[in-house]
Structures are given as structure tokens and as C-alpha cells.
Amino acid sequence: MQNAAFPGKLNRDAGDQRDAAAPSTVFENGDLILHSLEKIGVEYLFGIPGGAIEPLYNALARSQARGGIRPVIARHETGAAFMAEGYTRESGILGVCCGTTGPGSTNLLTGVASAYENEIPLLVITAQTALHTFGRGASQESSCTSVNTLGMFQYCTRYNSLVSHSQQLEHKLAAAIVTAHQFPRGPVHLSIPMDVLAAPAEHKGYHLDPDNLKIRELPVSPAVLSRLVDEISNARKPVFVLGSGATGVARDVIDLAVLLNAQVVTSIDGKGLVSSYHPLFRGVFGFAGHKSALETLR
């Protein structure tokens, strides 16, 4: 069964293909990142341009011209992080957001923390000033000797690393993507200095193998499955409770609920997995939830 998080090729309309520019001869580390992400199905990058993140946006312009990953410009970096989180929830594709150095990075934190609490896979790319400026008080420097953004993201990410050399890029990108989809899932963060982003890529081969990035599903025990079927079949008043972990299988659960005429409630984090107008939906339980959901569970 195809992994929902890595659906394969991108869907592009014919207009994009007709308007694609001639292939660019420029191929920097920013281009390498985008080509690698494209191989696992990423379609958009949410964020706001800025000085230190400019090389990545230059690569995005080249990507969009050829019909690849395109930028979505937010009004604020916090919004970009929430947009990427919502995109992951709705599509199953890894959401990617970015911010420039300094306040561009710190503004992402609220949305990233939300993804962390809700265990939503998310790739966060932030910029740093050029390596040779570290420790010298450059404008918006956010290395470990200044306003340490890497230290801030430590507490709301599953993987958090500075890419200090081009040779690290693909390895750390692969590690981040795999970690984002491991349990507990959540956001991962790569902080990349401006000069590393703009450096010519060492190769154009895109060595990142999407098959090696997929999380292998554990085999289902026939005995456990049989017992689950018995429990559900013998339940007198079945109620299905959907949380954030049901992302990707909610439709199947709801189809089963319809067959059994079972009622459905969600946790706060699972809100949105079921239409509010579905006849079997009894609401959200928990803080600021619905009385109908609590009565259903009781």
C-alpha cells in the first residue's frame, strides 16, 4: 500500500508545464534541497523571504519555473508554520516552512510548537548569517554566540541541527525527514547558513532515495486483528474516538462507523477529522468541548 506521506509524483496542471522556463544552469544547495523534497511528494514551501534565506527563494523561483515546488508567501512566519501544519494534516504530504535568520526564525516557533504538541510531521528550514560572521555580532545573527535559534527549537522539535558544511546537507535532510515520520511524529528543524545555501551543490544526482525514507509498517498480527473484530462486533454501543493519530485513516474509520451505526467523537487534536455535519458525529470532548460528546462517552 502506498504511504500517504510520500504519494509519489506531483500533480501539475498543463499550464505550468507550458510556461516552464528552460532548465537553469545554476544548481546550488538550495536547489538540491528542493529536488530532494520533490522526490518525496512535497509541492509547496510556506514562508516569507528575507536576506539570509534569499538563496532558497532564488532556488524556489527556478523550481517554480520548471514546474516543481512552488513558494506560498504568508503574511507572517507564524502563519507559514500553521499553513504547513494544516497542509500535512489534510494531504498527508510533509509540510515544509521556512524563515530567515533572527526574528524570521523566532516567529515560526508558535506554529512549530503546535505541530510538536499535536505530533504533526513538519520540516522547518531556517537561515543563519554566513559562517564567517558567527560570533562577530552580524545583523540578526542567531548562532550559538548570539540569539540562539537552534537552542530555541530544541524544545519543540524531534530533530534539530545546524548544517555547517555542504557535505552534511543530504545526510541531515534525510535524517530530519525520517525522524519527522517516526513515532512520536513531529516537526524537525534544519538551520542553514546563507553561504551554505548559496554554495554550488557537489552533484546533481539527488542521491536522496525516497524508498529509504519511508517508515516501514509493522506487520499486523492476525490474532490481534481477529480479537479486534470480535470486540467491535460484540459491542452493544460502539463509540469511535478519533485523535490526531488518526490522520490518514479517519475516512476508513468513519466508513466502518457507518457500517456499524457507531457514534463518533474526537479529541481536541482530532477536531476536523470528521465533518461537523456528519449524522454520527457527536462533537469534541475535552477543554471547551461539547456536552453531547461527553454524554456519548458516558
C-alpha positions as YAML, in Angstrom:
chain: A
units: angstrom
residues:
- id: 1
  name: MET
  ca: [0.00, 0.00, 0.00]
- id: 2
  name: GLN
  ca: [1.38, 3.40, -0.89]
- id: 3
  name: ASN
  ca: [2.48, 5.51, 2.06]
- id: 4
  name: ALA
  ca: [0.20, 8.55, 2.25]
- id: 5
  name: ALA
  ca: [3.08, 10.74, 3.38]
- id: 6
  name: PHE
  ca: [5.02, 10.04, 0.19]
- id: 7
  name: PRO
  ca: [2.46, 9.92, -2.63]
- id: 8
  name: GLY
  ca: [4.97, 10.00, -5.46]
- id: 9
  name: LYS
  ca: [4.91, 12.41, -8.34]
- id: 10
  name: LEU
  ca: [3.47, 15.89, -8.11]
- id: 11
  name: ASN
  ca: [0.23, 16.96, -9.71]
- id: 12
  name: ARG
  ca: [0.89, 19.84, -12.09]
- id: 13
  name: ASP
  ca: [-1.59, 21.41, -14.46]
- id: 14
  name: ALA
  ca: [-0.86, 21.72, -18.14]
- id: 15
  name: GLY
  ca: [-0.41, 25.48, -17.89]
- id: 16
  name: ASP
  ca: [2.53, 25.09, -15.54]
- id: 17
  name: GLN
  ca: [4.22, 22.73, -17.98]
- id: 18
  name: ARG
  ca: [3.71, 25.06, -20.95]
- id: 19
  name: ASP
  ca: [5.08, 28.03, -19.02]
- id: 20
  name: ALA
  ca: [8.15, 26.21, -17.68]
- id: 21
  name: ALA
  ca: [11.33, 28.07, -18.48]
- id: 22
  name: ALA
  ca: [14.42, 26.48, -19.97]
- id: 23
  name: PRO
  ca: [16.47, 24.47, -17.47]
- id: 24
  name: SER
  ca: [18.71, 26.68, -15.35]
- id: 25
  name: THR
  ca: [22.44, 26.12, -15.31]
- id: 26
  name: VAL
  ca: [22.55, 27.27, -11.67]
- id: 27
  name: PHE
  ca: [22.46, 24.42, -9.17]
- id: 28
  name: GLU
  ca: [23.09, 25.38, -5.56]
- id: 29
  name: ASN
  ca: [22.43, 23.62, -2.28]
- id: 30
  name: GLY
  ca: [19.02, 25.31, -2.21]
- id: 31
  name: ASP
  ca: [18.18, 23.59, -5.49]
- id: 32
  name: LEU
  ca: [19.43, 20.29, -4.08]
- id: 33
  name: ILE
  ca: [17.06, 20.61, -1.10]
- id: 34
  name: LEU
  ca: [14.07, 21.30, -3.34]
- id: 35
  name: HIS
  ca: [14.84, 18.49, -5.79]
- id: 36
  name: SER
  ca: [15.19, 16.09, -2.87]
- id: 37
  name: LEU
  ca: [11.91, 17.20, -1.28]
- id: 38
  name: GLU
  ca: [10.17, 16.96, -4.64]
- id: 39
  name: LYS
  ca: [11.11, 13.27, -4.82]
- id: 40
  name: ILE
  ca: [9.03, 12.56, -1.70]
- id: 41
  name: GLY
  ca: [5.99, 14.47, -2.99]
- id: 42
  name: VAL
  ca: [6.43, 17.93, -1.47]
- id: 43
  name: GLU
  ca: [4.58, 20.53, -3.57]
- id: 44
  name: TYR
  ca: [4.81, 23.80, -1.63]
- id: 45
  name: LEU
  ca: [7.10, 25.67, 0.70]
- id: 46
  name: PHE
  ca: [5.40, 28.12, 3.07]
- id: 47
  name: GLY
  ca: [7.29, 31.13, 4.37]
- id: 48
  name: ILE
  ca: [8.46, 34.71, 3.96]
- id: 49
  name: PRO
  ca: [11.54, 35.86, 2.00]
- id: 50
  name: GLY
  ca: [14.41, 37.57, 3.78]
- id: 51
  name: GLY
  ca: [18.07, 38.39, 3.34]
- id: 52
  name: ALA
  ca: [19.67, 35.23, 4.71]
- id: 53
  name: ILE
  ca: [17.03, 32.89, 3.27]
- id: 54
  name: GLU
  ca: [17.29, 34.52, -0.18]
- id: 55
  name: PRO
  ca: [19.32, 31.69, -1.76]
- id: 56
  name: LEU
  ca: [16.49, 29.26, -1.01]
- id: 57
  name: TYR
  ca: [13.93, 31.61, -2.58]
- id: 58
  name: ASN
  ca: [16.14, 32.00, -5.64]
- id: 59
  name: ALA
  ca: [16.07, 28.20, -5.90]
- id: 60
  name: LEU
  ca: [12.28, 28.28, -5.44]
- id: 61
  name: ALA
  ca: [11.98, 30.68, -8.39]
- id: 62
  name: ARG
  ca: [13.95, 28.24, -10.53]
- id: 63
  name: SER
  ca: [11.84, 25.36, -9.20]
- id: 64
  name: GLN
  ca: [8.55, 27.07, -9.98]
- id: 65
  name: ALA
  ca: [9.78, 27.96, -13.49]
- id: 66
  name: ARG
  ca: [10.30, 24.27, -14.26]
- id: 67
  name: GLY
  ca: [7.00, 23.18, -12.65]
- id: 68
  name: GLY
  ca: [8.49, 21.95, -9.39]
- id: 69
  name: ILE
  ca: [7.97, 23.01, -5.78]
- id: 70
  name: ARG
  ca: [6.50, 26.50, -5.56]
- id: 71
  name: PRO
  ca: [6.55, 29.09, -2.76]
- id: 72
  name: VAL
  ca: [3.48, 30.15, -0.79]
- id: 73
  name: ILE
  ca: [4.13, 33.58, 0.75]
- id: 74
  name: ALA
  ca: [2.49, 34.11, 4.15]
- id: 75
  name: ARG
  ca: [1.84, 37.41, 5.93]
- id: 76
  name: HIS
  ca: [3.80, 36.23, 8.99]
- id: 77
  name: GLU
  ca: [6.12, 33.33, 9.72]
- id: 78
  name: THR
  ca: [3.78, 32.01, 12.42]
- id: 79
  name: GLY
  ca: [1.09, 31.77, 9.77]
- id: 80
  name: ALA
  ca: [3.51, 29.96, 7.46]
- id: 81
  name: ALA
  ca: [4.15, 27.31, 10.13]
- id: 82
  name: PHE
  ca: [0.42, 26.82, 10.75]
- id: 83
  name: MET
  ca: [-0.22, 26.63, 6.99]
- id: 84
  name: ALA
  ca: [2.42, 23.92, 6.64]
- id: 85
  name: GLU
  ca: [0.98, 22.05, 9.63]
- id: 86
  name: GLY
  ca: [-2.53, 22.21, 8.15]
- id: 87
  name: TYR
  ca: [-1.21, 21.05, 4.79]
- id: 88
  name: THR
  ca: [0.32, 17.96, 6.44]
- id: 89
  name: ARG
  ca: [-2.94, 17.23, 8.26]
- id: 90
  name: GLU
  ca: [-5.11, 17.49, 5.15]
- id: 91
  name: SER
  ca: [-2.86, 15.99, 2.47]
- id: 92
  name: GLY
  ca: [-0.60, 13.54, 4.28]
- id: 93
  name: ILE
  ca: [2.33, 15.15, 2.44]
- id: 94
  name: LEU
  ca: [5.17, 16.56, 4.53]
- id: 95
  name: GLY
  ca: [4.55, 20.26, 5.17]
- id: 96
  name: VAL
  ca: [7.61, 22.50, 4.80]
- id: 97
  name: CYS
  ca: [8.02, 26.04, 6.11]
- id: 98
  name: CYS
  ca: [10.94, 28.43, 6.28]
- id: 99
  name: GLY
  ca: [12.06, 31.68, 7.84]
- id: 100
  name: THR
  ca: [15.04, 33.95, 7.59]
- id: 101
  name: THR
  ca: [17.53, 34.44, 10.41]
- id: 102
  name: GLY
  ca: [16.73, 36.25, 13.67]
- id: 103
  name: PRO
  ca: [13.05, 37.25, 14.02]
- id: 104
  name: GLY
  ca: [12.13, 35.29, 10.90]
- id: 105
  name: SER
  ca: [13.14, 32.14, 12.77]
- id: 106
  name: THR
  ca: [11.72, 33.05, 16.18]
- id: 107
  name: ASN
  ca: [8.37, 33.97, 14.60]
- id: 108
  name: LEU
  ca: [7.99, 30.36, 13.45]
- id: 109
  name: LEU
  ca: [8.13, 28.99, 17.00]
- id: 110
  name: THR
  ca: [4.43, 29.17, 17.90]
- id: 111
  name: GLY
  ca: [3.32, 27.19, 14.84]
- id: 112
  name: VAL
  ca: [6.16, 24.70, 15.27]
- id: 113
  name: ALA
  ca: [5.25, 24.21, 18.93]
- id: 114
  name: SER
  ca: [1.66, 23.50, 17.89]
- id: 115
  name: ALA
  ca: [2.86, 20.81, 15.46]
- id: 116
  name: TYR
  ca: [5.06, 19.37, 18.20]
- id: 117
  name: GLU
  ca: [2.18, 19.15, 20.69]
- id: 118
  name: ASN
  ca: [-0.11, 17.61, 18.05]
- id: 119
  name: GLU
  ca: [2.58, 15.24, 16.70]
- id: 120
  name: ILE
  ca: [2.28, 16.56, 13.15]
- id: 121
  name: PRO
  ca: [5.27, 15.93, 10.82]
- id: 122
  name: LEU
  ca: [6.76, 19.22, 9.66]
- id: 123
  name: LEU
  ca: [10.09, 20.27, 8.14]
- id: 124
  name: VAL
  ca: [11.28, 23.68, 9.30]
- id: 125
  name: ILE
  ca: [14.16, 25.35, 7.45]
- id: 126
  name: THR
  ca: [15.70, 28.48, 8.95]
- id: 127
  name: ALA
  ca: [18.62, 30.56, 7.76]
- id: 128
  name: GLN
  ca: [21.73, 31.72, 9.57]
- id: 129
  name: THR
  ca: [24.08, 34.53, 8.66]
- id: 130
  name: ALA
  ca: [27.18, 33.37, 6.78]
- id: 131
  name: LEU
  ca: [29.53, 31.11, 8.73]
- id: 132
  name: HIS
  ca: [32.38, 33.62, 8.80]
- id: 133
  name: THR
  ca: [30.12, 36.10, 10.66]
- id: 134
  name: PHE
  ca: [29.41, 33.76, 13.59]
- id: 135
  name: GLY
  ca: [30.42, 35.36, 16.86]
- id: 136
  name: ARG
  ca: [31.03, 38.77, 15.31]
- id: 137
  name: GLY
  ca: [27.68, 40.42, 16.00]
- id: 138
  name: ALA
  ca: [26.30, 40.42, 12.47]
- id: 139
  name: SER
  ca: [22.84, 41.86, 11.92]
- id: 140
  name: GLN
  ca: [20.24, 39.30, 13.04]
- id: 141
  name: GLU
  ca: [22.95, 36.76, 13.83]
- id: 142
  name: SER
  ca: [21.30, 33.80, 15.53]
- id: 143
  name: SER
  ca: [24.18, 31.39, 16.05]
- id: 144
  name: CYS
  ca: [25.09, 29.87, 19.42]
- id: 145
  name: THR
  ca: [27.03, 33.05, 20.27]
- id: 146
  name: SER
  ca: [24.04, 35.34, 19.77]
- id: 147
  name: VAL
  ca: [20.25, 34.88, 19.86]
- id: 148
  name: ASN
  ca: [20.49, 31.10, 19.67]
- id: 149
  name: THR
  ca: [17.57, 29.98, 17.47]
- id: 150
  name: LEU
  ca: [18.89, 26.43, 17.35]
- id: 151
  name: GLY
  ca: [18.63, 26.34, 21.14]
- id: 152
  name: MET
  ca: [15.06, 27.66, 21.00]
- id: 153
  name: PHE
  ca: [13.89, 25.00, 18.55]
- id: 154
  name: GLN
  ca: [15.45, 22.28, 20.70]
- id: 155
  name: TYR
  ca: [12.37, 22.18, 22.91]
- id: 156
  name: CYS
  ca: [9.70, 21.85, 20.21]
- id: 157
  name: THR
  ca: [11.27, 19.61, 17.56]
- id: 158
  name: ARG
  ca: [12.13, 15.91, 17.20]
- id: 159
  name: TYR
  ca: [15.32, 16.65, 15.27]
- id: 160
  name: ASN
  ca: [17.25, 19.92, 15.41]
- id: 161
  name: SER
  ca: [20.57, 20.55, 13.69]
- id: 162
  name: LEU
  ca: [22.85, 23.16, 12.12]
- id: 163
  name: VAL
  ca: [24.12, 22.33, 8.63]
- id: 164
  name: SER
  ca: [27.60, 23.80, 8.89]
- id: 165
  name: HIS
  ca: [29.04, 22.26, 5.69]
- id: 166
  name: SER
  ca: [27.67, 21.26, 2.30]
- id: 167
  name: GLN
  ca: [28.80, 17.68, 2.88]
- id: 168
  name: GLN
  ca: [26.32, 17.40, 5.78]
- id: 169
  name: LEU
  ca: [23.30, 18.58, 3.84]
- id: 170
  name: GLU
  ca: [21.84, 15.43, 2.30]
- id: 171
  name: HIS
  ca: [22.59, 13.27, 5.33]
- id: 172
  name: LYS
  ca: [20.92, 15.69, 7.73]
- id: 173
  name: LEU
  ca: [18.00, 16.30, 5.38]
- id: 174
  name: ALA
  ca: [17.35, 12.55, 5.18]
- id: 175
  name: ALA
  ca: [17.68, 12.18, 8.97]
- id: 176
  name: ALA
  ca: [15.22, 15.02, 9.51]
- id: 177
  name: ILE
  ca: [12.60, 13.60, 7.12]
- id: 178
  name: VAL
  ca: [12.77, 10.11, 8.62]
- id: 179
  name: THR
  ca: [12.59, 11.46, 12.19]
- id: 180
  name: ALA
  ca: [9.55, 13.62, 11.35]
- id: 181
  name: HIS
  ca: [7.58, 10.46, 10.48]
- id: 182
  name: GLN
  ca: [8.82, 8.23, 13.28]
- id: 183
  name: PHE
  ca: [6.74, 7.86, 16.42]
- id: 184
  name: PRO
  ca: [6.30, 10.14, 18.17]
- id: 185
  name: ARG
  ca: [5.99, 12.15, 14.99]
- id: 186
  name: GLY
  ca: [6.52, 15.88, 14.90]
- id: 187
  name: PRO
  ca: [8.43, 18.86, 13.48]
- id: 188
  name: VAL
  ca: [12.11, 18.72, 12.58]
- id: 189
  name: HIS
  ca: [14.44, 21.68, 12.10]
- id: 190
  name: LEU
  ca: [17.44, 22.40, 9.91]
- id: 191
  name: SER
  ca: [19.29, 25.69, 10.35]
- id: 192
  name: ILE
  ca: [21.43, 26.52, 7.32]
- id: 193
  name: PRO
  ca: [23.87, 29.44, 6.96]
- id: 194
  name: MET
  ca: [23.35, 31.71, 3.97]
- id: 195
  name: ASP
  ca: [26.67, 30.82, 2.36]
- id: 196
  name: VAL
  ca: [25.95, 27.09, 2.64]
- id: 197
  name: LEU
  ca: [22.54, 27.56, 0.98]
- id: 198
  name: ALA
  ca: [24.13, 29.52, -1.86]
- id: 199
  name: ALA
  ca: [27.12, 27.20, -2.34]
- id: 200
  name: PRO
  ca: [27.22, 25.18, -5.58]
- id: 201
  name: ALA
  ca: [25.92, 21.68, -4.97]
- id: 202
  name: GLU
  ca: [28.56, 18.99, -5.18]
- id: 203
  name: HIS
  ca: [26.46, 16.93, -7.57]
- id: 204
  name: LYS
  ca: [23.15, 16.93, -9.39]
- id: 205
  name: GLY
  ca: [22.37, 13.29, -8.82]
- id: 206
  name: TYR
  ca: [19.88, 13.79, -5.95]
- id: 207
  name: HIS
  ca: [21.24, 10.85, -4.02]
- id: 208
  name: LEU
  ca: [18.33, 11.02, -1.60]
- id: 209
  name: ASP
  ca: [16.41, 7.77, -2.18]
- id: 210
  name: PRO
  ca: [12.70, 8.22, -1.34]
- id: 211
  name: ASP
  ca: [12.30, 4.48, -0.76]
- id: 212
  name: ASN
  ca: [14.78, 4.66, 2.11]
- id: 213
  name: LEU
  ca: [12.82, 7.48, 3.73]
- id: 214
  name: LYS
  ca: [9.55, 5.61, 4.09]
- id: 215
  name: ILE
  ca: [8.64, 4.37, 7.54]
- id: 216
  name: ARG
  ca: [8.23, 0.63, 7.33]
- id: 217
  name: GLU
  ca: [4.84, -0.53, 8.57]
- id: 218
  name: LEU
  ca: [4.90, -3.25, 11.18]
- id: 219
  name: PRO
  ca: [3.13, -6.48, 10.17]
- id: 220
  name: VAL
  ca: [-0.36, -6.88, 11.61]
- id: 221
  name: SER
  ca: [-0.89, -9.85, 13.90]
- id: 222
  name: PRO
  ca: [-3.82, -11.97, 12.61]
- id: 223
  name: ALA
  ca: [-4.66, -12.95, 16.20]
- id: 224
  name: VAL
  ca: [-4.80, -9.34, 17.36]
- id: 225
  name: LEU
  ca: [-6.86, -8.34, 14.33]
- id: 226
  name: SER
  ca: [-9.29, -11.19, 14.92]
- id: 227
  name: ARG
  ca: [-9.74, -10.16, 18.53]
- id: 228
  name: LEU
  ca: [-10.34, -6.53, 17.49]
- id: 229
  name: VAL
  ca: [-13.03, -7.65, 15.05]
- id: 230
  name: ASP
  ca: [-14.70, -9.72, 17.79]
- id: 231
  name: GLU
  ca: [-14.62, -6.82, 20.25]
- id: 232
  name: ILE
  ca: [-16.17, -4.42, 17.74]
- id: 233
  name: SER
  ca: [-18.75, -6.94, 16.54]
- id: 234
  name: ASN
  ca: [-19.91, -7.74, 20.09]
- id: 235
  name: ALA
  ca: [-20.02, -4.12, 21.30]
- id: 236
  name: ARG
  ca: [-23.54, -3.04, 22.19]
- id: 237
  name: LYS
  ca: [-22.98, 0.72, 21.83]
- id: 238
  name: PRO
  ca: [-19.72, 1.25, 19.94]
- id: 239
  name: VAL
  ca: [-18.22, 4.72, 20.00]
- id: 240
  name: PHE
  ca: [-15.17, 5.63, 17.94]
- id: 241
  name: VAL
  ca: [-12.82, 8.22, 19.41]
- id: 242
  name: LEU
  ca: [-10.52, 9.90, 16.89]
- id: 243
  name: GLY
  ca: [-7.41, 11.78, 17.92]
- id: 244
  name: SER
  ca: [-4.57, 13.35, 15.96]
- id: 245
  name: GLY
  ca: [-3.03, 9.91, 15.45]
- id: 246
  name: ALA
  ca: [-5.97, 9.03, 13.17]
- id: 247
  name: THR
  ca: [-4.76, 11.43, 10.49]
- id: 248
  name: GLY
  ca: [-4.65, 9.44, 7.26]
- id: 249
  name: VAL
  ca: [-7.11, 6.73, 8.34]
- id: 250
  name: ALA
  ca: [-10.05, 8.85, 9.51]
- id: 251
  name: ARG
  ca: [-12.09, 8.16, 6.37]
- id: 252
  name: ASP
  ca: [-11.72, 4.40, 6.83]
- id: 253
  name: VAL
  ca: [-12.75, 4.66, 10.48]
- id: 254
  name: ILE
  ca: [-15.80, 6.73, 9.57]
- id: 255
  name: ASP
  ca: [-16.78, 4.23, 6.85]
- id: 256
  name: LEU
  ca: [-16.63, 1.48, 9.47]
- id: 257
  name: ALA
  ca: [-18.69, 3.60, 11.87]
- id: 258
  name: VAL
  ca: [-21.36, 3.97, 9.20]
- id: 259
  name: LEU
  ca: [-21.49, 0.19, 8.69]
- id: 260
  name: LEU
  ca: [-21.88, -0.36, 12.43]
- id: 261
  name: ASN
  ca: [-24.05, 2.72, 13.02]
- id: 262
  name: ALA
  ca: [-21.47, 3.68, 15.67]
- id: 263
  name: GLN
  ca: [-21.22, 7.20, 17.05]
- id: 264
  name: VAL
  ca: [-18.05, 9.23, 16.59]
- id: 265
  name: VAL
  ca: [-16.36, 11.79, 18.82]
- id: 266
  name: THR
  ca: [-12.95, 13.43, 18.54]
- id: 267
  name: SER
  ca: [-10.36, 14.79, 20.90]
- id: 268
  name: ILE
  ca: [-9.38, 18.44, 20.60]
- id: 269
  name: ASP
  ca: [-6.37, 17.48, 18.48]
- id: 270
  name: GLY
  ca: [-8.60, 15.34, 16.25]
- id: 271
  name: LYS
  ca: [-11.05, 18.15, 15.54]
- id: 272
  name: GLY
  ca: [-11.55, 18.46, 11.81]
- id: 273
  name: LEU
  ca: [-11.04, 14.78, 11.01]
- id: 274
  name: VAL
  ca: [-14.81, 14.35, 10.91]
- id: 275
  name: SER
  ca: [-17.28, 16.73, 9.31]
- id: 276
  name: SER
  ca: [-19.29, 18.64, 11.90]
- id: 277
  name: TYR
  ca: [-22.38, 17.81, 9.82]
- id: 278
  name: HIS
  ca: [-21.88, 14.05, 9.76]
- id: 279
  name: PRO
  ca: [-25.00, 12.41, 11.25]
- id: 280
  name: LEU
  ca: [-22.93, 10.13, 13.51]
- id: 281
  name: PHE
  ca: [-20.65, 12.88, 14.85]
- id: 282
  name: ARG
  ca: [-21.30, 13.81, 18.48]
- id: 283
  name: GLY
  ca: [-18.71, 16.52, 18.91]
- id: 284
  name: VAL
  ca: [-15.37, 17.21, 20.58]
- id: 285
  name: PHE
  ca: [-14.63, 16.20, 24.16]
- id: 286
  name: GLY
  ca: [-12.19, 17.88, 26.49]
- id: 287
  name: PHE
  ca: [-11.48, 21.54, 27.21]
- id: 288
  name: ALA
  ca: [-14.11, 23.78, 25.57]
- id: 289
  name: GLY
  ca: [-15.69, 20.63, 24.10]
- id: 290
  name: HIS
  ca: [-19.30, 19.64, 23.56]
- id: 291
  name: LYS
  ca: [-21.72, 18.28, 26.16]
- id: 292
  name: SER
  ca: [-23.03, 15.83, 23.55]
- id: 293
  name: ALA
  ca: [-19.57, 14.24, 23.22]
- id: 294
  name: LEU
  ca: [-19.24, 13.78, 26.97]
- id: 295
  name: GLU
  ca: [-22.72, 12.27, 27.22]
- id: 296
  name: THR
  ca: [-21.92, 9.90, 24.35]
- id: 297
  name: LEU
  ca: [-18.78, 8.65, 26.11]
- id: 298
  name: ARG
  ca: [-20.68, 8.20, 29.38]
...
